[in-house]
XYZ file of C-alpha atoms in Angstrom:
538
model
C 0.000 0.000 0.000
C 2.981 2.754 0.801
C 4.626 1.715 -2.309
C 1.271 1.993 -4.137
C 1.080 6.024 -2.285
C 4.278 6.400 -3.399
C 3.864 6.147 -7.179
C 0.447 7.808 -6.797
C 2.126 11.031 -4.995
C 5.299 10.557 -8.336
C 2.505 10.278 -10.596
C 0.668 13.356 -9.445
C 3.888 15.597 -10.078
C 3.981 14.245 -12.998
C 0.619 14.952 -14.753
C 0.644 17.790 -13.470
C 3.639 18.929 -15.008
C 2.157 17.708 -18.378
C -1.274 19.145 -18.216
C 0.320 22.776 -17.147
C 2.788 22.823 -20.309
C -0.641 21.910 -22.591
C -1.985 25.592 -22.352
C -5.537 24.514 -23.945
C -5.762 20.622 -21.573
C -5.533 17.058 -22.982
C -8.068 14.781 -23.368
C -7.617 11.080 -21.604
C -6.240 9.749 -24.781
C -3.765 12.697 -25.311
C -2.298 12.407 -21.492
C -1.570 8.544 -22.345
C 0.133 9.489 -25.499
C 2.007 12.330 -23.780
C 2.653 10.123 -21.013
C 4.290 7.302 -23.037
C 6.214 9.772 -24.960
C 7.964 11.454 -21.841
C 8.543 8.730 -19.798
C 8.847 5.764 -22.251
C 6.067 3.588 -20.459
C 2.089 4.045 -20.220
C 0.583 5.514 -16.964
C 0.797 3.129 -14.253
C -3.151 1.747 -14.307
C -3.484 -1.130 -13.211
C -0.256 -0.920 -10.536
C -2.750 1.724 -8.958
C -5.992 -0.457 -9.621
C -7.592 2.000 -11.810
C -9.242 0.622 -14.933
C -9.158 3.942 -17.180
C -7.151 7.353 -17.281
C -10.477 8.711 -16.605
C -11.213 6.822 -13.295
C -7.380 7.344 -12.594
C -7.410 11.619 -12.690
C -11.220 11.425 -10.810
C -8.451 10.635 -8.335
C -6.749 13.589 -8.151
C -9.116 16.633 -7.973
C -6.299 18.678 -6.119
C -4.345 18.113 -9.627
C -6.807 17.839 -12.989
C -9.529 19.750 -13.688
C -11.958 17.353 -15.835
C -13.806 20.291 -18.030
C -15.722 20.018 -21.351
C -15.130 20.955 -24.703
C -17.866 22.799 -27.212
C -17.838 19.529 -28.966
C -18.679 17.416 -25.947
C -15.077 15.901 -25.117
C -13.334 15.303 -22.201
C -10.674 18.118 -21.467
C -8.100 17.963 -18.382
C -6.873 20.907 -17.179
C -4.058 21.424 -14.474
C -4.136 22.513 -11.030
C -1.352 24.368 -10.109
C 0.234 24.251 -6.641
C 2.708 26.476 -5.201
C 5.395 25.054 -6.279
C 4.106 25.590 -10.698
C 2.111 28.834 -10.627
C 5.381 30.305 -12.116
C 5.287 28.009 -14.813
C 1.752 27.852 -15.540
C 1.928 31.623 -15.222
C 4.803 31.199 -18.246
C 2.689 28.623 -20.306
C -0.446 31.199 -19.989
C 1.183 33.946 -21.446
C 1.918 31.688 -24.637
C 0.971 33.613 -27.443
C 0.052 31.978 -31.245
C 3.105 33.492 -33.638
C 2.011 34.961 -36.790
C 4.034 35.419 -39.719
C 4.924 38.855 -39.035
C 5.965 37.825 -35.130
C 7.837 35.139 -35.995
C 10.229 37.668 -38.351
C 11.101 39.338 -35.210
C 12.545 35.906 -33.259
C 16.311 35.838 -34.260
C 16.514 40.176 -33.548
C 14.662 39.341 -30.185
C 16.894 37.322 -29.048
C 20.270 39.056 -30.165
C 18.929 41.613 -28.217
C 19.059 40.000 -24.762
C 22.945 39.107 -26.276
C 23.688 42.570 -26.783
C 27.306 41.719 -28.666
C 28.967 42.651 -31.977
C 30.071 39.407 -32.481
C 26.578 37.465 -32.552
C 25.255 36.471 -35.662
C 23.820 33.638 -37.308
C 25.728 30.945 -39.742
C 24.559 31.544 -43.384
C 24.059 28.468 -43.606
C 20.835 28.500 -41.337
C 17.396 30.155 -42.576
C 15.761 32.774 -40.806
C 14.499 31.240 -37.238
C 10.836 31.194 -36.258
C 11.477 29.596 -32.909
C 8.094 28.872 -30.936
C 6.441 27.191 -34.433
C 5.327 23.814 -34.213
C 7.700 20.938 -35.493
C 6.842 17.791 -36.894
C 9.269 15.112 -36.077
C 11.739 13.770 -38.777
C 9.127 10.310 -38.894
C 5.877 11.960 -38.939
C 7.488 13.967 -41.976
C 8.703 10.686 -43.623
C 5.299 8.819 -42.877
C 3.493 11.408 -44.756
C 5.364 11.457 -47.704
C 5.229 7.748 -47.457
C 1.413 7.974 -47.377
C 1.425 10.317 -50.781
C 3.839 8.378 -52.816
C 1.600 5.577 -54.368
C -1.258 8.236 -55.206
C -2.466 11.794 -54.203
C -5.068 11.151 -51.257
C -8.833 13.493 -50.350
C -7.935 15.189 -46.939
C -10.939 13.950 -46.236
C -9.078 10.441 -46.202
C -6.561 11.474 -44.444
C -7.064 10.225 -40.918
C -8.250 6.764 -42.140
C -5.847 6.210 -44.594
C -3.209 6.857 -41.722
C -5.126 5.185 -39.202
C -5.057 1.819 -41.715
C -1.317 2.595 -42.979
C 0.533 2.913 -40.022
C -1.893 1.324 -37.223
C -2.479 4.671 -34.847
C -4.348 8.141 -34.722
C -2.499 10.829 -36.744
C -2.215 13.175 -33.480
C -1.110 16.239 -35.032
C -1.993 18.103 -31.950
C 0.878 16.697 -29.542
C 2.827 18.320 -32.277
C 1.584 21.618 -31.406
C -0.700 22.186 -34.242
C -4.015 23.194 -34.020
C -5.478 21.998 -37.021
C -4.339 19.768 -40.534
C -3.945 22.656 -42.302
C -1.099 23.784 -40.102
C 0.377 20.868 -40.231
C 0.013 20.559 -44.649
C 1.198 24.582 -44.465
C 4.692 23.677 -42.736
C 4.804 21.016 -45.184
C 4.080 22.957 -48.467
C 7.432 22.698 -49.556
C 7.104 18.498 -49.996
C 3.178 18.622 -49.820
C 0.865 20.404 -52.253
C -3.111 21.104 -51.281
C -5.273 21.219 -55.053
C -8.616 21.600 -54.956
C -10.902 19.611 -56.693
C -14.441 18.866 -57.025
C -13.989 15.528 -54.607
C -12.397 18.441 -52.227
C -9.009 19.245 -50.900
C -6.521 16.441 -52.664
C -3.150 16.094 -50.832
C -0.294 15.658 -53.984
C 3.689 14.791 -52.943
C 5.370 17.457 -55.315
C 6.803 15.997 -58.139
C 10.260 16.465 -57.466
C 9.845 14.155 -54.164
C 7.603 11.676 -56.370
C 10.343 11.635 -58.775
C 13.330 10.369 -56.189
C 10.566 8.259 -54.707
C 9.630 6.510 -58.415
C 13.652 5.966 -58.301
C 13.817 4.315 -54.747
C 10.829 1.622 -55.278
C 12.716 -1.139 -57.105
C 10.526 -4.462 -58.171
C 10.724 -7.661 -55.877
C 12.744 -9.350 -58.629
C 15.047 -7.142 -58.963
C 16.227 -6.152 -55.342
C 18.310 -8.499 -54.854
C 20.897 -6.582 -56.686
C 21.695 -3.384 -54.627
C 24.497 -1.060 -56.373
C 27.678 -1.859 -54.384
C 30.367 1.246 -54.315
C 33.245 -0.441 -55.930
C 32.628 -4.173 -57.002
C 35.329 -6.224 -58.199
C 35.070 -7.977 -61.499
C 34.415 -11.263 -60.231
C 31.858 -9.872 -58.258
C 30.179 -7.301 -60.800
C 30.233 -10.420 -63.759
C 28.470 -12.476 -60.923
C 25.867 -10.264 -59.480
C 25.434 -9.688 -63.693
C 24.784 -13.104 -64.182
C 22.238 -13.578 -61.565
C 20.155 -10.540 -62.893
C 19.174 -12.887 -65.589
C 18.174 -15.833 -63.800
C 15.346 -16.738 -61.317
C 16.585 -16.529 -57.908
C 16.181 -20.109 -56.786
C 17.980 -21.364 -59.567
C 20.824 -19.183 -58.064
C 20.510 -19.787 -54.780
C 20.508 -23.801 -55.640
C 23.796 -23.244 -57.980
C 25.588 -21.412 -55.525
C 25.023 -24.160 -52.809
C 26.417 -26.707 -55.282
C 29.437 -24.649 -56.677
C 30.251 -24.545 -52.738
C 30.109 -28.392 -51.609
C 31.630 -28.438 -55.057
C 34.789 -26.378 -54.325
C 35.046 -27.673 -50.801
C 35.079 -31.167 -51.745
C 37.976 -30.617 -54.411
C 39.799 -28.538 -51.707
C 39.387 -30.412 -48.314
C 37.500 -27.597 -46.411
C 34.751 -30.115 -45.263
C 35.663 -29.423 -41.559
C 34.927 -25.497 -41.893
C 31.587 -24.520 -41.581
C 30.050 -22.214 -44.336
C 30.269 -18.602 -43.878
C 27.612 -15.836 -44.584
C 28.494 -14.053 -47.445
C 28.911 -10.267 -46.290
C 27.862 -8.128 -49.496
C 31.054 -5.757 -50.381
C 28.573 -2.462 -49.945
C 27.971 -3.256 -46.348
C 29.746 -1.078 -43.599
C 32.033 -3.386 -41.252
C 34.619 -1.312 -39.676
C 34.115 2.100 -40.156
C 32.309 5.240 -38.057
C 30.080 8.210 -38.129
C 31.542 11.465 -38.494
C 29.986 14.126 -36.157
C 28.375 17.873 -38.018
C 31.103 20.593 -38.429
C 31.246 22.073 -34.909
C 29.049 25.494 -34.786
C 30.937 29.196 -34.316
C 30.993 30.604 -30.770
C 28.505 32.902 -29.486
C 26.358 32.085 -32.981
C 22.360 31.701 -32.511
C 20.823 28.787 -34.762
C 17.687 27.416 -34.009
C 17.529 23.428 -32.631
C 14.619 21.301 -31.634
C 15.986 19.024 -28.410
C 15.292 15.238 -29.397
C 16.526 13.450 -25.935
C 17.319 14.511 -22.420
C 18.374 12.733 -19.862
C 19.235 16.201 -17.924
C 19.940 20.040 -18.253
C 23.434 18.691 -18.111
C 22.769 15.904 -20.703
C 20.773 16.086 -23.738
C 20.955 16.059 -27.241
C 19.597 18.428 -30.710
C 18.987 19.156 -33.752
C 20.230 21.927 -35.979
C 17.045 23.395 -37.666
C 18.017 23.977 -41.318
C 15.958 22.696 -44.501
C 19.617 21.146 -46.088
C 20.085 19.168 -42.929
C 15.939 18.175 -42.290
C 15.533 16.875 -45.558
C 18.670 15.092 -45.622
C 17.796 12.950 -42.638
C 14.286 12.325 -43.971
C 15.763 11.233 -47.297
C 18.062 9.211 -45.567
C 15.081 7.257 -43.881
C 12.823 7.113 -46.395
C 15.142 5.596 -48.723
C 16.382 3.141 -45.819
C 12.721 2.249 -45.509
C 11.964 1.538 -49.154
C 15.184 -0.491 -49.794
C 15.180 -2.870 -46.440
C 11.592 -3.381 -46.703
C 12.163 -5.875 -49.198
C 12.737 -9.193 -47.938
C 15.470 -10.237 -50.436
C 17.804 -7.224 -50.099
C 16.829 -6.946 -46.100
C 17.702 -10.851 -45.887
C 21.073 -10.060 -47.607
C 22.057 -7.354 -45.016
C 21.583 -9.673 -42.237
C 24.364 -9.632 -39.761
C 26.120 -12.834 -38.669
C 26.565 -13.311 -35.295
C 30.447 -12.448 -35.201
C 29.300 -9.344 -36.568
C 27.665 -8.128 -33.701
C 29.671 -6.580 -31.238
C 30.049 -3.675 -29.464
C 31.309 -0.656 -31.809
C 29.968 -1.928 -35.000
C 27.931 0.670 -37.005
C 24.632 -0.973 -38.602
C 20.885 -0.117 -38.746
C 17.929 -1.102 -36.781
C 13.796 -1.703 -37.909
C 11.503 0.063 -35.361
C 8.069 0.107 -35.939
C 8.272 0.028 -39.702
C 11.268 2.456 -39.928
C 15.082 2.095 -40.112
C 17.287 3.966 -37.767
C 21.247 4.134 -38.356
C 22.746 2.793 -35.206
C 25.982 1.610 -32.603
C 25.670 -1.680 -31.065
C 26.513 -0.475 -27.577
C 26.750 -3.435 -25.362
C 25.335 -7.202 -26.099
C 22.914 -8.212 -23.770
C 21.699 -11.520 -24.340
C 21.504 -14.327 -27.066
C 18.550 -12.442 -28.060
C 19.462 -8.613 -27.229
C 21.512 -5.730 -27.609
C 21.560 -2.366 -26.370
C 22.373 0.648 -29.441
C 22.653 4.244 -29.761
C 20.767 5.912 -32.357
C 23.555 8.725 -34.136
C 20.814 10.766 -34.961
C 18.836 11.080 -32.108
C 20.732 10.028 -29.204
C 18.855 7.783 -26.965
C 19.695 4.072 -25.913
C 17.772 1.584 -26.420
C 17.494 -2.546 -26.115
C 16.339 -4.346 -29.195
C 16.093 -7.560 -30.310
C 19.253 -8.955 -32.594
C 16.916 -10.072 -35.176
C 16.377 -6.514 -36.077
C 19.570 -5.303 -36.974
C 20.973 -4.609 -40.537
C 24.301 -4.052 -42.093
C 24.431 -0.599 -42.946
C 24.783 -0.240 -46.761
C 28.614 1.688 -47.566
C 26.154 4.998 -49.189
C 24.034 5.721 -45.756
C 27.451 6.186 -43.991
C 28.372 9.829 -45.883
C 25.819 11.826 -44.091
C 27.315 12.962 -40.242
C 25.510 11.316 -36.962
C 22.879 14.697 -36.615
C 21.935 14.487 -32.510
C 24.582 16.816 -30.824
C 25.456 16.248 -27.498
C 24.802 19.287 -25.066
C 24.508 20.664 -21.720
C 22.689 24.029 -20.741
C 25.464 26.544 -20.145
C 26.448 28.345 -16.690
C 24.426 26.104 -14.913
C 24.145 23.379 -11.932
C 21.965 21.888 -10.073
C 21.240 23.120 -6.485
C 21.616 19.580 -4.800
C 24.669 18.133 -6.976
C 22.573 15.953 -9.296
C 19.488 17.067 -10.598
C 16.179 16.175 -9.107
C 13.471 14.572 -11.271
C 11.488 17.494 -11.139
C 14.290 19.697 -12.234
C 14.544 16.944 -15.336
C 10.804 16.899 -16.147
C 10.207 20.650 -16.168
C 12.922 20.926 -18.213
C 11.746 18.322 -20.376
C 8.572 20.192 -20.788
C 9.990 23.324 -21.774
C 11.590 21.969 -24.528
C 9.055 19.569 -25.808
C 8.068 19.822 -29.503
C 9.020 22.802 -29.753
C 11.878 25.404 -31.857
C 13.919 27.079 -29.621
C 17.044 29.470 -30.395
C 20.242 27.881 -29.318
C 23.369 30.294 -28.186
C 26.302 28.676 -28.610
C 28.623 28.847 -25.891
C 31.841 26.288 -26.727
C 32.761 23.437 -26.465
C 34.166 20.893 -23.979
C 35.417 17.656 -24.319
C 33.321 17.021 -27.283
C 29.911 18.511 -25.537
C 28.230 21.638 -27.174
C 27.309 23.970 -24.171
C 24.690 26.866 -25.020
C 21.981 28.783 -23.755
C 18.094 27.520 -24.921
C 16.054 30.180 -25.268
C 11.542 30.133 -26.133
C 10.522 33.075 -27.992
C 6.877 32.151 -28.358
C 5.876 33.835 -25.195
C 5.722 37.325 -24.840
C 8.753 37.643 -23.098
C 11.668 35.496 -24.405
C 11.883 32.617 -21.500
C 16.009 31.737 -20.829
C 15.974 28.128 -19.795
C 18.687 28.199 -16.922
C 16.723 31.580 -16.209
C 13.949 29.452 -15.331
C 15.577 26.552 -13.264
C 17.299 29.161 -11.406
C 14.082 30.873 -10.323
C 12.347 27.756 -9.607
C 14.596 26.898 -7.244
C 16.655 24.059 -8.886
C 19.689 25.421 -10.400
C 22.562 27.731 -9.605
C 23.573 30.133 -12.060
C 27.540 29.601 -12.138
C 28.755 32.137 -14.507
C 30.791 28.715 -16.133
C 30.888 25.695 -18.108
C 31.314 22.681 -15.537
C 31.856 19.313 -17.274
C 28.887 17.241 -17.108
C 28.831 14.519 -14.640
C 26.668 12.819 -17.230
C 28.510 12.508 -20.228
C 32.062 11.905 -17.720
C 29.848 8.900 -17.172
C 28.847 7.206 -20.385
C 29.365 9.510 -24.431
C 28.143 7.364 -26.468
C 28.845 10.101 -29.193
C 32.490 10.332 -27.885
C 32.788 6.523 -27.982
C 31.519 5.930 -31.421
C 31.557 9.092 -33.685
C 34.344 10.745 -35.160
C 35.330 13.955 -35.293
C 34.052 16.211 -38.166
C 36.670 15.305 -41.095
C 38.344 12.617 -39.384
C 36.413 10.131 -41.712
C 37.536 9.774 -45.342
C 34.234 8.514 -46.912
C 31.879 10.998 -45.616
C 31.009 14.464 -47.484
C 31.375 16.625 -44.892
C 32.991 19.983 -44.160
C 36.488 20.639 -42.451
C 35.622 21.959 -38.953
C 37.959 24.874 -37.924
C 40.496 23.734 -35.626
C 41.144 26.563 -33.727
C 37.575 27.202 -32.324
C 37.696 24.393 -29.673
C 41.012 26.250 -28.143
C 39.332 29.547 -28.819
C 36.758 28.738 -26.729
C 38.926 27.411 -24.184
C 41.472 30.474 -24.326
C 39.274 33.402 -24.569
C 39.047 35.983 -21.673
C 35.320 35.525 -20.267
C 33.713 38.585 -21.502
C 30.777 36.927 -21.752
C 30.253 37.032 -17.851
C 29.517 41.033 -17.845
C 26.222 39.896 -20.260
C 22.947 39.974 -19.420
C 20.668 36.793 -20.251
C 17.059 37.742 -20.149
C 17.607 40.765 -17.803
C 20.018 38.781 -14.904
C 23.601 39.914 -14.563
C 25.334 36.681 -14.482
């Protein structure tokens, strides 16, 4: 019964912290999702004896409001205690950017960083931090959804329902309606209007690469490998032009036929590894960013303010990754080529570079420890988490999805540390909620030991909101005026363990980093401490 109190009184925190960063409520279904999401597990029912998330928040009428929508749903509301009324004060003053707003983002925040030497890469588009972001797969299972045939928008929630097996819940996005989400998609997703109604069209150039990607079942066998020998090219030739049984039962003789002439009857036969498959070879990391630079980032993972990891929003670098998945996707999802990249078990060890299926999609990943028989724990380059997964589901990596860099970047939130020497789990959460789904403007600090430190700043509310601003006030940080190493990533970098410096790796296409800026950041006088972040002297 007290452990049963116990995870009530955690669970309480909890959904509260999740209804009071939702600024219009959730509905029951939208807490579970949200729920699962943050924490990586559904709510706790049935360990509490409750049968619904309805009967489970009729539970806590000190933390959700149960209210109801113009339509009739269920909408839950949060309750703020002492403790949140400054964040639910922030999350109430969240205003809906329009075009003309979000213009002024990247000259609002260079003014709280009043420095000559601030200015944005040119590589990065205007920022328009606070505007709803679809993640990398949503984008990807969209396009996937348009590239057989243009679909009604009508359809659309039933042809995604049937496609990919859940609710297409735009809203935990941040979007208020479709047509948000089709508008910051225009640029891969074109709205005609017909007689039928609204028809949703991939653009042509997209179809075109897509039309490219989707080879026939007969034919997949043969995937382009980057330098074949001739032995190998006349062979794969030859096999183009017969049915694949035939060459699967001629192979298996001209084998036993070899070995018996030779006297290798004693070895066992060994998986043939195709030559475009990656064996021994890393990552590289992005180009590091320029010093005191803003870009805007999205944060995909966080274990802490002292331990998370982003994304650098630019088109080039979204549209790369979701190329990179969608053609993973299209090419493994046939069963002959995906049974050819299958790894043998000497093959998987810790280290070794490969890809992994998860829920329909194809993730480039390190093999970070082997758990079991059955099991093995990776680290996704491009997003940063660890997970376990089942063996069975790994890939070799073909040699041509190894050119573009791992894209998560490994960060902590700079000048900051927490008040008690680790940070609590509220500390964690409420930073978690501030950066959910969401663009923020990143202010790059340096870099130590491999770890990007910046500032994270929200410039959808009226007043720009500086995240160590925030912890500070709540009571969970000290501002420190310096960059203190993460006890986190001392601990365990997987980035530092398994991906390579920008331009340390020949076969990727990526740009020289400057060499100086790590010392530069290291050896330069700290001006910086005389600014003001968000109107505190630091």
């Amino acid at each position: 019964a007290s452990k049963q109190a116990q995870l009530m009184e955690v669970l309480k925190k909890e959904v509260r912290a999740m209804l009071i960063a939702a600024k219009a409520g959730l509905t029951p279904e939208q807490l579970e999702e949200q729920y699962m999401a943050m924490v990586c597990k559904p709510l706790p029912l049935r360990d509490l004896g409750f049968q619904s998330t309805l009967e489970l928040v009729t539970q806590m009428p000190e933390v959700v409001q149960i209210c109801s929508s113009k339509n009739g749903a269920l909408i839950l509301k949060a309750i703020a205690d002492d403790s949140t009324k400054g964040i639910a004060k922030l999350v109430a003053n969240q205003k809906v950017k329009t075009r003309k707003a979000s213009k002024k983002t990247a000259t609002k925040a260079n003014s709280a960083f009043p420095t000559k030497n601030f200015r944005s890469p040119q590589s990065f588009q205007p920022l328009s931090a606070g505007t709803p972001v679809l993640p990398a797969v949503v984008k990807a299972e969209l396009q996937d959804l348009l590239s057989s045939s243009p679909l009604l928008l009508a359809d659309l929630d039933k042809a995604f329902l049937r496609r990919f097996g859940r609710v297409f819940q735009y809203r935990q996005y941040g979007f208020l309606s479709v047509f948000e989400v089709l508008r910051s998609m225009s640029d891969s997703i074109a709205v005609e209007q017909t007689k039928a109604g609204s028809l949703l069209v991939l653009r042509k150039y997209l179809a075109g690469k897509i039309e490219q990607q989707e080879v026939p079942q007969t034919c997949a066998a043969e995937m382009p490998s980057l330098e074949p020998t001739c032995e190998t090219k006349s062979c794969y030739q030859a096999a183009t032009l017969m049915d694949s049984e035939t060459v699967q039962t001629q192979a298996v003789d001209l084998g036993d036929h070899l070995k018996q002439h030779q006297g290798f009857e004693q070895f066992p036969r060994i998986p043939e590894i195709p030559p475009d498959a990656v064996q021994d070879r890393s990552l590289c990391s992005l180009p590091p960013l320029k010093r005191r630079c803003l870009v805007g980032v999205i944060v995909e993972f966080v274990v802490s303010p002292s331990q998370f990891y982003i994304h650098v929003c630019s088109t080039e670098a979204s549209y790369k990754l979701q190329d990179l998945m969608f053609e993973m996707r299209h090419v493994y999802s046939h069963k002959v080529a995906s049974d050819k990249y299958i790894m043998p078990e000497s093959a998987v060890r810790p280290g070794q570079l490969c890809c992994v299926m998860v829920s329909k999609w194809w993730y480039r990943v390190i093999i970070h420890r082997v758990i079991n028989d059955q099991e093995v724990e990776v680290f996704y380059a491009d997003y940063g988490h660890l997970q376990i997964v089942q063996k069975s589901w790994l890939r070799f990596l073909k040699w041509h999805y190894l050119k573009l860099p791992a894209q998560a970047i490994p960060c902590s939130l700079a000048w900051v540390k927490p008040v008690e020497g680790t940070w609590s789990s509220a500390a964690i959460l409420l930073f978690k909620h501030l950066c959910h789904f969401k663009e923020l403007v990143g202010i790059v600090d340096e870099y130590v030991d491999g770890v990007l430190y910046l500032f994270l700043c929200d410039t959808s509310t009226k007043e720009d909101v500086y995240f160590h601003s925030v912890l500070r006030d709540m009571g969970y940080a000290d501002v420190c005026g310096e960059n203190i190493p993460s006890q986190e990533f001392e601990e365990l970098n997987p980035s530092a363990l398994y991906v390579q410096p920008s331009g340390n790796q020949g076969n990727a296409e990526v740009v020289e980093p400057d060499l100086r800026l790590q010392q530069e950041s290291r050896d330069a006088d700290r001006e910086t401490a005389t600014l003001k972040l968000n109107g505190a002297e630091l």
